[in-house]
XYZ file of C-alpha atoms in Angstrom:
727
model
C 75.650 101.125 73.203
C 73.719 102.790 70.412
C 75.993 104.998 68.344
C 73.967 107.548 66.495
C 75.648 109.343 63.618
C 73.990 112.667 63.025
C 74.549 114.314 59.656
C 72.237 116.871 58.060
C 69.319 115.719 60.198
C 69.746 112.119 59.081
C 70.301 109.471 61.743
C 71.890 106.063 61.401
C 71.965 103.520 64.210
C 75.037 101.370 64.654
C 76.285 99.135 67.423
C 79.262 100.136 69.532
C 80.661 98.669 72.753
C 81.412 101.806 74.700
C 78.644 103.169 76.911
C 78.438 105.841 79.546
C 76.332 106.019 82.681
C 76.079 109.406 84.354
C 73.872 111.512 86.591
C 71.051 113.673 85.328
C 73.125 116.833 85.427
C 75.478 115.523 82.703
C 73.861 117.754 80.138
C 76.692 118.339 77.691
C 79.784 120.478 77.482
C 79.771 124.224 77.992
C 82.431 126.694 77.005
C 85.594 126.666 79.058
C 86.448 129.693 81.107
C 83.148 131.573 80.676
C 81.466 132.724 83.894
C 78.344 134.589 84.759
C 76.184 135.970 87.525
C 72.413 136.291 87.475
C 69.731 138.758 88.475
C 66.341 137.662 89.835
C 64.847 137.210 86.392
C 67.655 134.934 85.292
C 67.564 133.139 88.597
C 63.904 132.311 88.008
C 64.904 130.660 84.747
C 67.303 128.460 86.623
C 64.718 127.660 89.314
C 62.481 126.411 86.544
C 65.359 124.514 84.944
C 66.202 122.887 88.262
C 62.576 121.925 88.838
C 62.415 120.379 85.382
C 65.661 118.508 85.972
C 64.227 117.110 89.210
C 61.167 115.903 87.332
C 63.315 114.373 84.615
C 61.534 116.298 81.838
C 64.131 118.796 80.671
C 66.150 117.887 77.627
C 69.877 118.430 77.259
C 69.359 120.789 74.356
C 66.943 123.084 76.226
C 69.242 123.461 79.200
C 72.188 124.199 76.938
C 70.154 126.852 75.117
C 69.152 128.580 78.345
C 72.732 128.458 79.537
C 73.919 130.023 76.292
C 71.347 132.832 76.513
C 72.314 133.706 80.068
C 75.952 133.373 79.149
C 75.560 135.867 76.325
C 73.891 138.408 78.596
C 76.678 138.015 81.080
C 79.372 138.604 78.495
C 77.652 141.837 77.515
C 77.352 143.138 81.073
C 80.019 141.667 83.322
C 83.002 143.771 84.353
C 86.644 142.781 83.995
C 87.129 142.677 87.751
C 84.326 140.203 88.232
C 85.645 138.033 85.428
C 89.114 138.017 86.955
C 87.810 136.884 90.322
C 85.577 134.222 88.888
C 88.310 132.930 86.586
C 90.231 132.127 89.741
C 87.314 130.514 91.532
C 85.536 128.523 88.869
C 86.120 125.626 86.506
C 84.390 124.359 83.407
C 81.458 122.007 83.243
C 83.759 119.291 81.956
C 85.622 119.611 85.246
C 82.312 119.227 87.007
C 81.207 116.147 85.212
C 84.638 114.626 85.481
C 84.739 115.142 89.207
C 81.321 113.552 89.323
C 82.865 110.501 87.702
C 85.297 109.713 90.454
C 83.333 106.749 91.688
C 84.371 106.301 95.290
C 86.205 109.636 95.493
C 84.642 112.945 94.477
C 86.114 116.375 94.996
C 83.616 118.803 96.430
C 85.129 122.025 95.213
C 85.347 120.759 91.637
C 81.778 119.512 91.652
C 80.299 122.724 93.016
C 82.184 124.727 90.380
C 80.563 122.537 87.742
C 77.092 123.252 89.046
C 77.802 126.951 88.619
C 78.664 126.311 84.965
C 75.290 124.624 84.448
C 73.314 127.498 86.063
C 72.106 125.149 88.789
C 73.911 127.309 91.292
C 75.766 130.533 90.737
C 78.348 132.660 92.442
C 77.068 135.682 94.278
C 79.853 138.187 94.707
C 79.480 140.142 97.920
C 81.526 142.694 99.788
C 82.130 141.598 103.350
C 81.780 144.347 105.984
C 84.955 145.613 107.555
C 83.809 144.659 111.035
C 84.167 140.926 111.489
C 81.354 139.056 113.212
C 81.708 138.252 116.864
C 82.576 134.630 116.210
C 85.555 135.450 113.953
C 88.894 134.278 115.388
C 90.952 136.997 117.042
C 94.331 135.475 116.325
C 96.194 132.703 114.644
C 96.126 130.462 117.718
C 92.383 130.051 117.547
C 92.586 129.230 113.856
C 95.364 126.739 114.512
C 93.321 125.084 117.231
C 90.258 124.815 114.977
C 92.426 123.396 112.218
C 94.025 120.756 114.437
C 90.628 119.760 115.818
C 89.210 119.372 112.311
C 92.163 117.306 111.125
C 91.989 115.105 114.207
C 88.253 114.599 113.860
C 88.304 113.820 110.144
C 91.435 111.658 110.049
C 91.074 109.886 113.368
C 94.593 110.936 114.390
C 94.894 111.916 118.060
C 95.339 115.687 118.296
C 98.588 115.296 120.242
C 100.008 113.365 117.284
C 99.675 116.346 114.965
C 102.204 119.087 114.282
C 101.631 122.304 112.391
C 104.755 121.830 110.285
C 103.749 118.373 109.093
C 103.401 118.009 105.334
C 99.776 117.347 104.489
C 100.574 114.529 102.080
C 103.897 112.980 103.062
C 103.580 113.315 106.863
C 99.824 113.066 107.342
C 98.801 110.991 104.330
C 95.903 113.357 103.617
C 94.706 112.987 100.041
C 92.787 115.538 98.009
C 89.429 114.158 99.091
C 90.218 114.360 102.794
C 91.594 117.858 102.244
C 88.211 118.928 100.890
C 86.533 117.573 104.016
C 88.940 119.498 106.249
C 88.371 122.803 104.453
C 84.629 122.188 104.471
C 84.743 121.621 108.226
C 86.708 124.844 108.720
C 84.239 126.813 106.620
C 81.460 125.671 108.954
C 83.417 126.664 112.072
C 84.861 129.934 110.760
C 81.788 131.574 109.330
C 83.559 134.527 107.676
C 86.069 132.407 105.824
C 86.552 133.014 102.116
C 85.860 130.209 99.683
C 89.225 128.717 98.790
C 89.994 128.033 95.151
C 91.357 124.619 94.131
C 94.635 126.260 93.083
C 95.181 127.802 96.513
C 93.999 124.675 98.279
C 96.557 122.596 96.406
C 99.386 125.058 97.058
C 99.120 124.925 100.860
C 101.476 122.118 101.838
C 101.512 122.193 105.656
C 98.972 122.812 108.399
C 100.863 125.969 109.370
C 100.574 127.320 105.823
C 96.832 126.723 105.945
C 96.557 128.516 109.287
C 98.645 131.452 108.050
C 96.587 131.750 104.887
C 93.344 131.772 106.856
C 94.757 134.257 109.353
C 95.684 136.618 106.529
C 92.136 136.429 105.212
C 90.673 137.276 108.607
C 93.117 139.998 109.645
C 93.025 141.891 106.350
C 91.519 145.297 107.182
C 90.256 145.836 103.649
C 86.751 144.713 102.720
C 87.031 141.249 101.222
C 85.351 140.104 98.069
C 84.072 136.598 98.622
C 82.476 134.147 96.283
C 79.770 132.140 97.959
C 77.849 129.183 96.633
C 74.307 130.449 96.239
C 71.507 128.200 95.080
C 69.446 129.480 92.206
C 66.426 128.380 94.210
C 65.428 130.678 97.122
C 64.978 127.674 99.398
C 68.167 126.632 101.161
C 68.301 123.462 103.223
C 69.759 123.839 106.696
C 73.522 123.545 106.387
C 73.851 121.174 109.288
C 71.133 118.822 108.114
C 71.613 116.106 105.534
C 68.358 115.669 103.615
C 67.274 112.297 102.373
C 68.898 111.632 99.022
C 66.544 111.212 96.089
C 67.896 108.277 94.137
C 66.666 108.088 90.560
C 66.906 105.317 88.062
C 70.319 105.058 86.468
C 70.523 107.631 83.701
C 72.289 105.927 80.819
C 73.847 107.904 77.996
C 75.782 107.014 74.884
C 78.138 108.926 72.631
C 77.168 110.036 69.146
C 79.172 111.774 66.453
C 77.836 114.995 64.967
C 78.960 116.812 61.851
C 79.251 120.529 62.532
C 80.633 123.463 60.552
C 83.899 125.028 61.638
C 83.406 128.506 63.084
C 86.456 130.669 62.646
C 87.449 132.485 65.827
C 89.854 135.311 66.547
C 93.452 134.614 65.647
C 95.576 133.358 68.497
C 98.826 135.180 69.162
C 101.858 134.023 71.101
C 104.472 136.063 72.970
C 107.508 137.159 71.006
C 110.486 134.803 71.145
C 108.528 131.702 72.088
C 108.095 128.607 69.938
C 105.465 125.982 69.246
C 107.036 122.512 69.307
C 105.605 119.812 67.016
C 106.758 116.256 67.743
C 107.878 114.019 64.874
C 105.478 111.282 63.726
C 107.659 109.868 60.905
C 104.949 110.504 58.327
C 105.679 114.050 57.221
C 102.549 115.426 58.876
C 104.421 116.996 61.770
C 106.668 118.877 59.332
C 103.613 120.032 57.387
C 101.944 121.309 60.570
C 105.090 123.215 61.574
C 105.322 124.773 58.103
C 101.669 125.803 58.168
C 102.082 127.383 61.609
C 105.082 129.361 60.375
C 103.059 130.546 57.375
C 100.561 131.938 59.905
C 103.379 133.854 61.672
C 103.409 131.374 64.562
C 107.010 130.348 65.201
C 107.076 126.542 65.150
C 109.767 123.870 65.330
C 109.485 120.263 64.161
C 111.406 118.265 66.766
C 111.903 114.736 68.071
C 110.482 113.759 71.448
C 113.966 112.874 72.665
C 115.370 116.305 71.854
C 112.418 118.013 73.472
C 112.657 115.912 76.647
C 116.274 117.005 76.992
C 115.357 120.625 76.365
C 118.147 122.869 77.601
C 118.994 125.608 75.153
C 115.664 125.574 73.333
C 113.431 128.676 73.458
C 110.549 128.905 75.891
C 107.459 127.097 74.676
C 104.275 128.770 73.504
C 102.832 125.516 72.292
C 103.146 121.747 72.158
C 101.544 119.560 69.491
C 101.978 115.838 70.104
C 101.760 113.365 67.234
C 102.416 109.686 68.004
C 104.619 107.726 65.641
C 102.453 106.668 62.735
C 104.132 103.395 61.680
C 103.732 101.256 64.800
C 104.009 97.485 64.661
C 101.332 95.298 66.251
C 103.554 94.837 69.297
C 104.235 98.561 69.583
C 100.514 99.285 69.453
C 100.231 97.609 72.858
C 103.146 99.646 74.171
C 101.898 102.382 76.451
C 105.256 104.187 76.266
C 103.639 106.480 73.691
C 101.257 107.844 76.296
C 103.813 108.003 79.076
C 106.208 109.951 76.866
C 103.360 112.300 75.963
C 102.602 112.874 79.633
C 106.280 113.529 80.421
C 106.527 116.081 77.599
C 103.322 117.786 78.670
C 104.371 117.939 82.305
C 107.826 119.160 81.260
C 106.414 122.107 79.308
C 103.365 122.799 81.483
C 104.842 125.825 83.248
C 105.988 127.307 79.929
C 102.532 126.940 78.408
C 100.720 128.386 81.412
C 103.115 131.346 81.470
C 102.814 131.875 77.721
C 99.021 131.910 77.945
C 99.195 134.544 80.671
C 101.441 136.694 78.486
C 99.512 136.402 75.256
C 98.540 132.933 74.116
C 99.445 129.255 74.060
C 98.540 126.056 72.204
C 98.370 122.442 73.331
C 97.120 119.705 71.028
C 97.244 115.980 70.426
C 96.816 114.531 66.943
C 95.763 110.907 66.449
C 94.621 108.692 63.572
C 91.929 106.443 65.042
C 89.188 106.779 62.429
C 88.581 110.514 62.144
C 85.882 110.417 64.823
C 87.728 109.023 67.849
C 86.710 105.467 67.014
C 82.968 106.094 66.935
C 82.399 105.304 63.263
C 82.175 101.671 64.316
C 84.492 100.375 61.597
C 87.596 99.685 63.656
C 90.429 101.627 65.249
C 93.944 101.804 63.859
C 95.703 102.126 67.227
C 93.573 101.973 70.362
C 96.315 102.976 72.808
C 96.823 106.384 71.206
C 93.188 107.126 71.974
C 94.337 108.008 75.481
C 95.933 111.187 74.134
C 92.515 112.816 73.842
C 92.045 112.543 77.610
C 95.402 114.280 78.069
C 94.158 117.250 76.047
C 90.776 117.264 77.793
C 92.386 117.297 81.231
C 94.856 119.996 80.178
C 91.961 122.158 78.986
C 90.503 122.004 82.492
C 93.743 122.651 84.357
C 94.956 125.336 81.921
C 91.874 127.423 81.188
C 93.757 130.060 79.195
C 95.602 127.615 76.923
C 93.917 126.633 73.657
C 93.697 122.840 74.053
C 92.471 120.487 71.341
C 92.392 116.745 70.683
C 92.271 116.171 66.930
C 91.594 112.802 65.310
C 92.284 112.347 61.595
C 90.886 109.628 59.358
C 93.773 107.221 58.567
C 92.816 107.126 54.890
C 93.445 110.846 54.475
C 97.046 111.107 53.266
C 97.245 114.692 52.008
C 99.533 116.111 54.695
C 99.397 119.664 53.356
C 95.613 119.927 53.553
C 95.489 118.015 56.822
C 97.951 120.519 58.264
C 95.807 123.435 57.078
C 92.744 121.951 58.783
C 94.627 121.209 62.015
C 96.249 124.634 62.210
C 92.926 126.373 61.527
C 91.474 124.656 64.611
C 94.421 125.880 66.701
C 95.239 129.350 65.381
C 91.646 130.479 64.795
C 89.871 128.269 67.324
C 86.099 128.078 67.385
C 85.276 130.061 70.562
C 82.359 127.763 71.367
C 83.961 124.604 70.071
C 84.653 121.427 72.056
C 88.110 120.058 72.766
C 87.646 116.976 70.562
C 87.631 117.541 66.794
C 87.431 114.818 64.132
C 88.720 115.516 60.618
C 87.969 113.475 57.486
C 88.486 114.273 53.804
C 84.980 112.940 53.109
C 83.322 115.578 55.273
C 81.535 118.513 53.710
C 83.790 121.499 53.092
C 84.484 123.349 56.335
C 82.912 120.664 58.526
C 84.281 118.457 61.264
C 83.063 115.769 63.618
C 82.318 116.496 67.263
C 81.007 114.195 69.990
C 77.976 114.543 72.223
C 76.097 112.530 74.834
C 72.609 111.252 74.136
C 70.171 109.653 76.529
C 69.755 105.918 75.947
C 67.701 104.503 78.824
C 67.357 100.829 79.583
C 64.025 99.122 79.158
C 63.115 98.792 82.823
C 60.882 95.782 82.246
C 63.651 93.907 80.473
C 64.423 90.554 82.042
C 68.039 89.983 82.952
C 69.474 86.925 81.235
C 73.160 86.106 81.115
C 74.864 83.529 78.947
C 76.659 82.014 81.927
C 76.030 78.475 83.103
C 76.525 76.657 86.371
C 80.213 76.633 87.254
C 81.330 79.016 84.496
C 84.296 81.041 85.708
C 83.928 84.809 86.137
C 87.135 86.743 86.916
C 86.718 90.140 88.591
C 89.622 92.492 89.282
C 89.109 94.768 92.271
C 85.976 92.788 93.033
C 86.418 92.295 96.771
C 86.208 95.959 97.800
C 84.430 99.184 96.972
C 81.975 99.734 94.153
C 83.182 96.724 92.179
C 82.261 94.546 95.157
C 78.740 96.000 94.984
C 78.655 94.983 91.331
C 79.706 91.463 92.248
C 77.000 91.206 94.919
C 74.350 92.227 92.378
C 75.725 89.998 89.626
C 75.681 87.014 91.973
C 71.878 87.262 92.171
C 71.598 86.395 88.480
C 74.218 83.689 87.961
C 75.264 80.377 89.416
C 78.868 80.674 88.308
C 82.223 80.511 90.060
C 83.555 83.932 91.055
C 87.303 84.563 91.099
C 88.110 87.880 92.780
C 91.557 89.420 92.287
C 93.000 92.229 94.405
C 96.282 93.600 95.706
C 95.335 93.167 99.352
C 96.564 90.004 101.090
C 94.131 87.144 101.452
C 91.859 87.940 104.414
C 92.639 86.625 107.867
C 90.943 86.685 111.276
C 90.967 90.039 113.045
C 92.868 90.391 116.308
C 90.637 90.121 119.372
C 91.147 93.780 120.342
C 89.748 94.901 116.959
C 86.779 92.565 116.476
C 84.161 94.683 118.264
C 85.441 98.142 117.309
C 83.910 100.541 114.785
C 84.638 104.142 113.844
C 87.878 105.521 112.429
C 88.989 107.407 115.547
C 88.257 104.488 117.855
C 90.058 101.989 115.645
C 93.108 104.204 115.131
C 93.409 104.756 118.851
C 93.283 100.989 119.368
C 95.922 100.435 116.680
C 98.230 102.849 118.477
C 97.702 101.107 121.784
C 97.822 97.504 120.608
C 99.982 97.435 117.499
C 102.175 100.453 116.860
C 102.832 101.845 120.305
C 102.427 105.531 121.055
C 106.076 106.624 121.081
C 107.438 106.422 117.520
C 104.379 105.941 115.330
C 103.810 108.587 112.668
C 100.409 109.533 111.216
C 101.370 107.894 107.919
C 102.247 104.647 109.703
C 98.940 104.783 111.544
C 96.978 105.423 108.351
C 98.702 102.535 106.591
C 97.900 100.152 109.442
C 94.304 101.366 109.565
C 93.772 100.862 105.825
C 95.274 97.377 106.036
C 92.855 96.323 108.771
C 89.858 97.920 107.075
C 90.676 96.257 103.745
C 90.937 92.914 105.523
C 87.577 93.508 107.214
C 85.811 94.606 104.027
C 87.121 91.682 101.973
C 86.224 89.178 104.693
C 82.676 90.508 105.017
C 82.086 90.619 101.268
C 83.314 87.055 100.789
C 81.231 85.841 103.712
C 78.092 87.476 102.324
C 78.586 85.835 98.931
C 79.147 82.444 100.503
C 76.071 82.828 102.676
C 74.126 83.396 99.450
C 75.421 80.082 98.124
C 77.968 81.537 95.695
C 81.185 79.680 94.940
C 83.753 82.462 95.384
C 87.543 82.508 95.737
C 89.884 85.404 96.461
C 93.460 85.635 95.138
C 95.991 88.266 96.102
C 97.491 89.427 92.812
C 99.131 92.431 91.217
C 97.620 92.320 87.753
C 100.380 94.603 86.466
C 102.726 91.606 86.718
C 101.968 89.109 83.909
C 103.866 86.163 85.411
C 101.910 86.410 88.639
C 98.593 86.727 86.827
C 99.343 83.817 84.469
C 100.195 81.535 87.368
C 96.979 82.335 89.216
C 94.730 81.957 86.173
C 96.388 78.647 85.284
C 95.537 77.424 88.784
C 91.981 78.685 88.336
C 91.548 76.772 85.078
C 92.937 73.595 86.614
C 90.491 73.819 89.497
C 87.389 75.303 87.879
C 87.629 75.257 84.084
C 87.958 77.873 81.368
C 87.217 81.542 81.975
C 84.006 82.850 80.420
C 83.762 86.392 81.744
C 86.161 89.178 82.749
C 85.095 92.230 84.727
C 87.995 94.681 85.031
C 87.135 96.982 87.927
C 90.539 97.530 89.530
C 91.761 101.097 89.865
C 93.630 103.544 92.084
C 93.825 107.347 92.336
C 96.710 109.726 93.008
C 95.460 113.219 92.192
C 97.896 115.967 91.226
C 98.090 118.626 88.549
C 99.863 117.729 85.307
C 102.727 120.049 86.154
C 103.206 118.480 89.595
C 102.664 114.782 88.884
C 105.706 112.511 88.609
C 106.014 109.620 86.177
C 105.987 107.164 89.096
C 102.682 108.580 90.327
C 101.334 108.480 86.785
C 102.353 104.855 86.260
C 100.826 103.662 89.528
C 97.396 104.839 88.390
C 97.757 104.215 84.666
C 99.310 100.749 84.794
C 96.652 99.290 87.078
C 94.060 100.017 84.412
C 95.956 99.602 81.143
C 98.702 97.076 81.848
C 96.227 95.165 83.955
C 93.838 94.901 81.008
C 96.525 93.939 78.497
C 97.742 91.219 80.862
C 94.198 89.920 81.348
C 93.590 89.762 77.602
C 96.896 88.009 76.981
C 96.344 85.520 79.795
C 92.869 84.622 78.507
C 93.588 84.608 74.761
C 92.739 80.894 74.574
C 89.568 81.218 76.652
C 86.270 81.585 74.846
C 85.104 84.752 76.589
C 81.405 85.550 76.476
C 81.651 88.831 78.395
C 84.349 91.484 78.658
C 83.210 94.291 80.959
C 85.483 97.266 81.655
C 84.841 99.778 84.425
C 85.838 103.165 83.065
C 84.979 106.671 84.282
C 83.342 109.816 83.044
C 86.774 111.342 83.699
C 87.821 109.582 80.487
C 84.996 111.140 78.510
C 85.660 114.743 79.474
C 88.903 114.846 81.465
C 89.295 115.832 85.086
C 91.430 118.203 87.055
C 94.281 116.402 88.818
C 93.481 113.065 87.170
C 95.338 113.051 83.883
C 96.569 109.495 84.512
C 93.133 108.186 85.490
C 91.438 109.916 82.555
C 94.000 108.692 80.019
C 93.940 105.130 81.346
C 90.167 104.905 81.240
C 90.049 106.399 77.765
C 92.413 103.651 76.627
C 89.975 101.135 78.123
C 87.175 102.716 76.112
C 89.119 102.415 72.861
C 90.237 98.860 73.575
C 86.597 97.952 74.147
C 85.661 99.442 70.788
C 88.434 97.477 69.108
C 87.816 94.187 70.937
C 84.102 94.234 70.137
C 84.920 93.877 66.449
C 87.491 91.157 67.107
C 85.128 89.151 69.363
C 81.764 88.854 67.579
C 80.534 86.215 70.049
C 81.537 88.204 73.128
C 79.572 91.046 74.702
C 82.148 93.824 75.156
C 81.245 96.976 77.074
C 83.145 99.838 78.689
C 81.035 101.638 81.288
C 81.994 105.232 82.098
C 80.522 105.536 85.564
C 79.223 108.754 87.045
C 79.020 109.437 90.804
C 78.087 106.821 93.363
C 76.391 107.436 96.671
C 79.255 105.722 98.481
C 82.418 107.496 99.585
C 81.185 111.092 99.375
C 81.831 113.557 102.150
C 78.645 114.652 103.921
C 79.018 118.293 102.900
C 79.024 117.275 99.238
C 76.032 115.004 99.773
C 74.211 117.962 101.316
C 74.918 120.118 98.274
C 73.776 117.355 95.938
C 70.529 116.863 97.834
C 69.778 120.578 97.958
C 70.319 120.820 94.217
C 68.213 117.803 93.302
C 71.173 115.922 91.835
C 70.618 112.192 91.583
C 73.281 109.539 92.062
C 73.798 105.871 91.377
C 72.859 103.897 94.467
C 75.423 101.168 95.074
C 72.835 98.848 96.616
C 70.857 98.957 93.363
C 73.877 98.135 91.224
C 73.036 95.780 88.409
C 74.764 94.736 85.188
C 72.133 94.830 82.462
C 73.170 93.171 79.226
C 71.339 93.780 75.997
């Protein structure tokens, strides 16, 4: 990746290992919580912007400028009522881009909200007539029937298996992605339905609650204000048709650091009687920050993490500032307990902070000491693991729009705690209204300046010939490489090497399918066959059926991917392994070395999702997602410390770069991967180290989202064209 340091119009090129690949609409970060509508004149601006985006000629800066101009006009004209409604219905662009970085799983409602923030589409607030159209349901029974039919169709569960009082997650195994599909299906059937905000969608726990909510919307005699997705372009594709997707070349971007002046905003206030808690870092900085806050009439307490976790008689929180312990040993720097404790504290105080923001104001911040620019100076990182804290703040800023959230990184060489505290508190108490979440502070900066981060286009040379420093028989280890997008990467990589592929995954080693399954396709058909041939129809629950279905489909996908590689003449072996367990991984890699030789390349593509808000997520759910990425990588690096690696490739996500609603664990884990890549690149001069923050793939999206993408001219990464391009 090319890291471009921009300071007073002077540019310096350096080499850095962390790169980001994203779609064309990743045009930068807009202000959180600011919404707008547009008249015809403004809409024409967006039509032109969209046309330019489609042609690939519009620059990030131009689009941001147009957005800012329209935004300003909105702020001058929009009423409080409209703002209140749209605050409920919309999210920030960072939410958009993050949802676009889900890889296999993308949330439609989050993505569409992001497009509003970029002026590609906008909300058109309309007043629905009191008389409902003739196709509106007359009673709850019709809504219930439509709901059950949609769930049955989209999950493959027989309708008679479903009950209205079943919990959507625990009884039906419906994740957030499938939930989006269900609501999208209902919106097509029930034409007068209101758009449902992500908050409401997540709060409805059973099918009956969904039906009752929808019934209330339909039977309300008052005119209803609805927010509809309206394209800025006057041409709307037919809703029931899926246009051909326009796949563009992969749009590659890199991160640069920019020196910008601090813009003092209005002073933040907090409700009377509440406190801002500052965790102890054993360096004196936390005490200095608490003292500076108190000098600004913000009640603050310097406190240990342990005391705060056991909070009983402490006042309600108006703020939380997390500082990791500053004097970590080398062993402790690999200990992810720092991040898990930070998540627990944040989740513990989430309700307090949200409530405080609603009643006046609230602060949430993380303070790290990477290099003063989140590791992008290219001179090394003091503690890579703590880099994950920035993703915690970025995700919180999306989930808690009214809370002032900041991730602050301080240069380790700056030791003046009093002045550091003044700079930190200024960013929190008088926050720059247009400022980003991530702020870098360094004593060597010009007075009143700080570092911020931005994305810059850095396209590949398309004519560049692909050459890899891998010889015949060299061992390439790929985690998660037998399924999903990582498997597509393996298929493409295999066209350019003659090496031995070792694929690691949690699924059991593939076996022959039962005869009754061999010729079947389609989720509903297969689930019906599983009920008849494997589970029996009497006692099987939907969750049991889903588990059995996923097991068979994983077995089928792995078998087919391995067979395709072998047909292409590739030497490939699959091992069932939980890379979170070092003993298991060491044993397998020792066997690999004995049979095939030393390992030359690692591609870490394993990952899982378990989406929930920060305030709702448990530590077990957090660890399941986080450990697969972070512990898995640490175990891989430890197990291969005596191998002369030539390539270390980490699959990260754009969720790490900008956070994502419901994915605090995924964002934090991938941000740790990014920082480890930056650190390892300096430690391994003869190894190509890269962390790729993927944007959206064409695979795994629900059709309704694909339709929106096509209508809006949004390009995606085509999995069939996947290719690792070294440089």
